[in-house]
Tab-separated table of C-alpha atoms in Angstrom:
chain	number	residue	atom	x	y	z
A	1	UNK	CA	0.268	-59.418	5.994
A	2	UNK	CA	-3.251	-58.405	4.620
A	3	UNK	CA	-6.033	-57.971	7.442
A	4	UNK	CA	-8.829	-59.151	5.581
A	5	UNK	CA	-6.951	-62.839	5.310
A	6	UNK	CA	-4.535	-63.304	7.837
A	7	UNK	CA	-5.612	-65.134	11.159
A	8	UNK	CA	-7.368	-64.065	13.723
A	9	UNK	CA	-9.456	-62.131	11.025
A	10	UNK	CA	-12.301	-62.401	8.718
A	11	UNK	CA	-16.320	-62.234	9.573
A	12	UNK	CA	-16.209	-65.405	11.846
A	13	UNK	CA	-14.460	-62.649	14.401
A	14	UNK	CA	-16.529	-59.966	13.818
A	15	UNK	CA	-13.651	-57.658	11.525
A	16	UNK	CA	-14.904	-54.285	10.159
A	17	UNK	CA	-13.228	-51.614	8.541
A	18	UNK	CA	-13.459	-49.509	11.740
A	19	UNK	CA	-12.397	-52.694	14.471
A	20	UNK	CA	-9.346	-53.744	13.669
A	21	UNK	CA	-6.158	-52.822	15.485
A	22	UNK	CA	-2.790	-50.695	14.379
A	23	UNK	CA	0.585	-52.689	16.057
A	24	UNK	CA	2.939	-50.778	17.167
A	25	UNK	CA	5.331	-49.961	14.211
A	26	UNK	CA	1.896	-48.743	12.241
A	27	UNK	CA	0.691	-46.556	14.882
A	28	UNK	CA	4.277	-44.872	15.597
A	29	UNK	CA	4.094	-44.129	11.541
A	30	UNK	CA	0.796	-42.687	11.746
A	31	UNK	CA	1.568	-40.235	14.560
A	32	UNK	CA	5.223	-39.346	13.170
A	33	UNK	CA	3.159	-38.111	9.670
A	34	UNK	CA	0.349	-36.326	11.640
A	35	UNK	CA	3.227	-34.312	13.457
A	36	UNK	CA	5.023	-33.658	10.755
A	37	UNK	CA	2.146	-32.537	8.908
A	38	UNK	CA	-0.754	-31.658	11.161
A	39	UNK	CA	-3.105	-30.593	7.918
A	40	UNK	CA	-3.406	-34.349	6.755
A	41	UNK	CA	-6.007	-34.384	9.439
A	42	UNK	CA	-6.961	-30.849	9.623
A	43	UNK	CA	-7.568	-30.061	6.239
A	44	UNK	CA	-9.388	-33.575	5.761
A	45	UNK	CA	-13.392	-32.676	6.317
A	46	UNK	CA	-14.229	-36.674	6.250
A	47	UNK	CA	-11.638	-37.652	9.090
A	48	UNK	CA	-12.287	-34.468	11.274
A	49	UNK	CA	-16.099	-35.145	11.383
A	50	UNK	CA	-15.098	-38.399	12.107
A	51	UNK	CA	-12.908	-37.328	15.261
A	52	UNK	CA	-15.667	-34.925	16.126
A	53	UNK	CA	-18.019	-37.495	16.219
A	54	UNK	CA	-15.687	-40.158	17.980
A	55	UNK	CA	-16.720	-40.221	22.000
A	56	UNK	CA	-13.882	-41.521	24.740
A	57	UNK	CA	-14.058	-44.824	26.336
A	58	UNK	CA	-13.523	-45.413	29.465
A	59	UNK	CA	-10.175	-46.800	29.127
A	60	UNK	CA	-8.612	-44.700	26.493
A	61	UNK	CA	-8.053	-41.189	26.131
A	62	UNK	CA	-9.815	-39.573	22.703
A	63	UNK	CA	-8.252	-36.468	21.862
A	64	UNK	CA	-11.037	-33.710	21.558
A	65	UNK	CA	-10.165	-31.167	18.002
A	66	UNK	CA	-13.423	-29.393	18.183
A	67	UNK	CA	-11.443	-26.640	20.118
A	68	UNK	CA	-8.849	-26.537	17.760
A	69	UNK	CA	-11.678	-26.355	14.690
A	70	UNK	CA	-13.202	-23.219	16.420
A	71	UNK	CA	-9.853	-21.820	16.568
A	72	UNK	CA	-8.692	-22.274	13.005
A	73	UNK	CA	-11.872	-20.949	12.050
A	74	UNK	CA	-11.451	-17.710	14.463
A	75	UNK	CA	-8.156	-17.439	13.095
A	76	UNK	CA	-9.857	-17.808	9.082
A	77	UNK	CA	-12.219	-15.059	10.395
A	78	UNK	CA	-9.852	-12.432	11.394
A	79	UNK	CA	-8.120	-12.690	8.649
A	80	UNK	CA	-11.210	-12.093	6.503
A	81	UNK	CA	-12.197	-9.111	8.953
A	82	UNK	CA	-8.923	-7.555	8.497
A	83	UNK	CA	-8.725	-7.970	4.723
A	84	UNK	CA	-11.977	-6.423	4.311
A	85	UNK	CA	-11.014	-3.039	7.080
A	86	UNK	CA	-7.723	-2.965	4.667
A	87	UNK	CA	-10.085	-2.606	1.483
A	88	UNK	CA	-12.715	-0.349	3.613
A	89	UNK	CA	-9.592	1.592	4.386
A	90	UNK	CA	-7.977	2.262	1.338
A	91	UNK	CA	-11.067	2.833	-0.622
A	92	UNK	CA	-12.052	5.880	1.999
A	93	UNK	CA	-8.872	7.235	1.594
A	94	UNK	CA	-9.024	7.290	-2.151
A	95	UNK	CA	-12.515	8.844	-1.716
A	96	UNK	CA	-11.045	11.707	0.940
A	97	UNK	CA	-8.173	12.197	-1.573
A	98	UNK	CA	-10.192	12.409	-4.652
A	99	UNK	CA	-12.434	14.684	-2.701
A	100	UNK	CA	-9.230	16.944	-1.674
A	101	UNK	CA	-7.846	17.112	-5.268
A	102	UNK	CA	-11.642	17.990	-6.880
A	103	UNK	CA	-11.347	20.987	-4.351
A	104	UNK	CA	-7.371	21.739	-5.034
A	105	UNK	CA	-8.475	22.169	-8.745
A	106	UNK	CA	-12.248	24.155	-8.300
A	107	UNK	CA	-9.365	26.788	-5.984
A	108	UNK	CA	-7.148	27.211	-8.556
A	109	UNK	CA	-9.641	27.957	-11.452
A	110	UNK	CA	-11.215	30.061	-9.735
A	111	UNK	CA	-7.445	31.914	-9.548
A	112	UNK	CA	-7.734	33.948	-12.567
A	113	UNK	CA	-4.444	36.124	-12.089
A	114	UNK	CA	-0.857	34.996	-11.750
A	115	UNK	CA	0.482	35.854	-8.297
A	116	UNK	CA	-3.170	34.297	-6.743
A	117	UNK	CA	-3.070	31.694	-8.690
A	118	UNK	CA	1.066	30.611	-7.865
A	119	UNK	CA	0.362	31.573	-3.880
A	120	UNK	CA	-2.822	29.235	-3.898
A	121	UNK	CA	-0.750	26.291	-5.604
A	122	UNK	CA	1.911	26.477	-3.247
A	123	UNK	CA	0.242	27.707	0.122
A	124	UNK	CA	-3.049	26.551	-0.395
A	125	UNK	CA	-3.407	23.054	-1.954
A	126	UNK	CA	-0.749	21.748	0.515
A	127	UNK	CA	-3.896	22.773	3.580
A	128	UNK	CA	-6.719	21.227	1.510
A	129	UNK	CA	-4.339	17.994	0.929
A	130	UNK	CA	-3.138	17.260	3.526
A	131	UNK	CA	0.610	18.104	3.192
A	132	UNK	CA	3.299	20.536	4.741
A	133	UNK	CA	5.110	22.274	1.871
A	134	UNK	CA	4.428	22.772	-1.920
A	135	UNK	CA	6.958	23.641	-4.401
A	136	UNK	CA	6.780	24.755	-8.154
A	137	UNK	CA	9.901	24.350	-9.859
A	138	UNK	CA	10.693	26.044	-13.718
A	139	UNK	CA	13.660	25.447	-15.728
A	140	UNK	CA	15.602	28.420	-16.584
A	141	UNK	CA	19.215	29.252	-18.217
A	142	UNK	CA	20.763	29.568	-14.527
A	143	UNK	CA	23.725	27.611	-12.793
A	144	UNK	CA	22.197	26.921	-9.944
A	145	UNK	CA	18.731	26.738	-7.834
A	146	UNK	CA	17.016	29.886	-6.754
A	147	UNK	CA	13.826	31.248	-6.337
A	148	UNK	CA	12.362	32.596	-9.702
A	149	UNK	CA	12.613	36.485	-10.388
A	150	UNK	CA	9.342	37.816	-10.936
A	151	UNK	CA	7.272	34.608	-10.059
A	152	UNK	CA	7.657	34.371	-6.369
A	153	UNK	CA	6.993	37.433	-4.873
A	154	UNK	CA	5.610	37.100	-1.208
A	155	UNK	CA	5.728	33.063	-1.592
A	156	UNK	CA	8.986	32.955	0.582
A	157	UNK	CA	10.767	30.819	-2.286
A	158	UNK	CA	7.820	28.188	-3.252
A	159	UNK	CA	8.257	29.120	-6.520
A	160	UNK	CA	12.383	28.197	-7.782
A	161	UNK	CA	14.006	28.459	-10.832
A	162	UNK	CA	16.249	25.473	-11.822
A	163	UNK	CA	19.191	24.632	-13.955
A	164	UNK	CA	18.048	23.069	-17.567
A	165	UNK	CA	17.902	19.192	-17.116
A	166	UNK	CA	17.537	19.283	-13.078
A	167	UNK	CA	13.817	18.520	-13.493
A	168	UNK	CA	14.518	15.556	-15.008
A	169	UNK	CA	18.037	14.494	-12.988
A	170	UNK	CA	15.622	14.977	-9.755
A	171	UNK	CA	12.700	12.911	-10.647
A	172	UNK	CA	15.725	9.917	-11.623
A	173	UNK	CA	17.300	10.069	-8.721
A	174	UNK	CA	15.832	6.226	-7.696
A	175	UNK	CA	17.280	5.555	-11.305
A	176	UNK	CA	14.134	4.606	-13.011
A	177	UNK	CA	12.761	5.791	-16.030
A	178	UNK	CA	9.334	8.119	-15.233
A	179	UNK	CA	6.898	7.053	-17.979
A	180	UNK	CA	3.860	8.649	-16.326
A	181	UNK	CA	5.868	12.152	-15.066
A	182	UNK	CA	5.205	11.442	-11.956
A	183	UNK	CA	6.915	9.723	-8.866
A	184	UNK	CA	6.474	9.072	-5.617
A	185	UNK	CA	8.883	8.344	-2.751
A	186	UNK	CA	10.378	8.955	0.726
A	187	UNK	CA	12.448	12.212	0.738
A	188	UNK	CA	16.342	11.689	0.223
A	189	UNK	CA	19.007	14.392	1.615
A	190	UNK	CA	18.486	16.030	-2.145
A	191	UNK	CA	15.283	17.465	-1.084
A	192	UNK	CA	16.959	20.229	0.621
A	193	UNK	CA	17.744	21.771	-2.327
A	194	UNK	CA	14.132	22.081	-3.163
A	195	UNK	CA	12.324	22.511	0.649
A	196	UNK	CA	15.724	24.066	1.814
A	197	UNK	CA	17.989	23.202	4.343
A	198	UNK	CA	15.285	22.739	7.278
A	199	UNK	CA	12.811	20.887	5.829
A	200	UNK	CA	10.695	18.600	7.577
A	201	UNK	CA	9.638	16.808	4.206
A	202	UNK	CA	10.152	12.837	4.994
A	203	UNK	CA	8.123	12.073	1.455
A	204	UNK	CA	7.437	13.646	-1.437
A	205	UNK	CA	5.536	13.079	-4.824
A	206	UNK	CA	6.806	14.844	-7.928
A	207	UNK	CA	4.779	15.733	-11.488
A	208	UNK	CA	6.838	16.605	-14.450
A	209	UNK	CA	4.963	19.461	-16.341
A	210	UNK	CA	5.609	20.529	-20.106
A	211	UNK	CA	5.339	24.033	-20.512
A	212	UNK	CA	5.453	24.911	-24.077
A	213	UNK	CA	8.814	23.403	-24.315
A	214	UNK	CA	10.151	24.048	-21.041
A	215	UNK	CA	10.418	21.475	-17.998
A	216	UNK	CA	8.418	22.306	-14.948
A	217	UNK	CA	8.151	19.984	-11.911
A	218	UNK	CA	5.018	20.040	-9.410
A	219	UNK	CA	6.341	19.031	-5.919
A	220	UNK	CA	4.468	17.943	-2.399
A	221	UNK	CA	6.591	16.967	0.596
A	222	UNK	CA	4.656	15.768	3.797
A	223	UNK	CA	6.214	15.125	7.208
A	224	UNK	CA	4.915	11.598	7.286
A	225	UNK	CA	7.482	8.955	5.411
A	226	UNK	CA	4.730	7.180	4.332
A	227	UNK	CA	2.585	9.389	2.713
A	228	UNK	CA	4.080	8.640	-0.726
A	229	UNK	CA	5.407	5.584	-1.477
A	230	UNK	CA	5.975	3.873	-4.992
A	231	UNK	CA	3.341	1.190	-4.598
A	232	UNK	CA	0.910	3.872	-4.756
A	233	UNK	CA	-1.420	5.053	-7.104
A	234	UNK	CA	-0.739	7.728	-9.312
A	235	UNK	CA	-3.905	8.209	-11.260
A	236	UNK	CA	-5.282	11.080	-9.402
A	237	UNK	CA	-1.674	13.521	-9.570
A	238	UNK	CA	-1.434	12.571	-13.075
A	239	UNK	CA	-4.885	14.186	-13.397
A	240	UNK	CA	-3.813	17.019	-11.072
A	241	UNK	CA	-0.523	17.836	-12.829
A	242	UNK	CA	-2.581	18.248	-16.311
A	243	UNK	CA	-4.794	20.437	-14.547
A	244	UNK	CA	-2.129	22.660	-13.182
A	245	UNK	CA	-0.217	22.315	-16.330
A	246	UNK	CA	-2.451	24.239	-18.589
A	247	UNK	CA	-3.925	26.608	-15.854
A	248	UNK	CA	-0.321	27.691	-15.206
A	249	UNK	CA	0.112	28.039	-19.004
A	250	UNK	CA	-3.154	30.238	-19.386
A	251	UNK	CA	-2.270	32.617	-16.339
A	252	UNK	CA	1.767	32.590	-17.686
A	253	UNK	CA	-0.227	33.964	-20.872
A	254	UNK	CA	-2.233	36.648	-19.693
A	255	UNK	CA	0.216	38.334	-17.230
């Protein structure tokens, strides 16, 4: 029945929009949808000023949502705090890491012979970094792994020589294709055949090089599993592995 025009209504008893009274049924529907989905009031700005506003009488209890306002706006808050740490965050380490790779290359330029220039790859990058172990890896017509006659003098086998296509079979491993040369991920029982049998390398990120024809692979292993991941960016090595690409060419030319 409509409440404007059925009896016991109308202006002769003093109806307004705000007076009139829910029966039972009507109320128990109201509260059943408000439970089942609390943000038809919460997300409403109209009705919660309106419960804000609404003071108790003395003979009915008036739920008071202010509370719950200030939390879901505490709650809005924290979430905006920690999205902007996470951004904060990140965008220092990119800074510290472009920082560490700017020094990585002014060291090995300033590596003008060979044997300095493999030992500061491999022993000194890792340090300036961040990371435990280095390894440079060059194809060669061999059977297996080893370290590379003439190359790695001194570097306690940072410098191996590989069977032709292992560069590539290593860096597909996940069973991707590597468009960019270069791949990050956590280490997989295979690294032992580059960081040897008691590595502590839990990650590692990988740089395919192109050496006049031959494969060469660029590798960094840290301890922690999560310093290289796949979601991460891979601007910066891609810049580094050019770098050491055609400094390792030049010194490979003059010795």
């Amino acid at each position: 029945m409509d409440r404007a025009t059925g009896p016991g209504t109308g202006a002769a008893q003093g109806w307004a929009p705000n007076s009139f009274e829910l029966n039972t049924d009507e109320r128990d529907l109201i509260r059943s949808l408000i439970v089942a989905d609390p943000e038809l009031v919460l997300a409403d700005d109209q009705v919660m000023r309106a419960l804000i506003g609404e003071t108790a009488a003395p003979d009915r209890q008036v739920v008071d949502l202010r509370d719950r306002l200030v939390e879901r706006l505490e709650s809005r808050l924290k979430r905006l705090v920690q999205a902007n740490r996470s951004v904060i965050a990140a965008a220092y380490e990119n800074v510290a890491g472009t920082r560490s790779l700017h020094r990585a290359v002014l060291a090995l330029i300033a590596e003008t012979e060979l044997t300095g220039f493999l030992r500061c790859l491999t022993v000194e990058v890792p340090r300036l970094i961040g990371v435990e172990e280095a390894r440079l890896c060059l194809e060669a017509e061999i059977d297996e792994a080893r370290p590379a006659d003439g190359l790695g003098e001194g570097l306690e086998g940072r410098v191996l020589a590989l069977p032709e296509g292992m560069v590539e079979a290593y860096l597909m491993l996940d069973g991707g294709p590597v468009p960019e040369g270069v791949v990050l991920r956590e280490a997989s029982s295979e690294a032992e055949l580059i960081f040897g049998h008691l590595t502590s390398v839990r990650s590692e990120a990988m740089m395919r090089l192109e050496l006049d024809g031959a494969a060469g692979l660029l590798l960094f292993g840290a301890a922690d599993p999560d310093r290289f991941g796949p979601d991460q960016g891979v601007d910066l090595l891609i810049f580094f592995g050019g770098v050491v690409e055609r400094l390792l060419l030049q010194r490979l030319a003059a010795a």
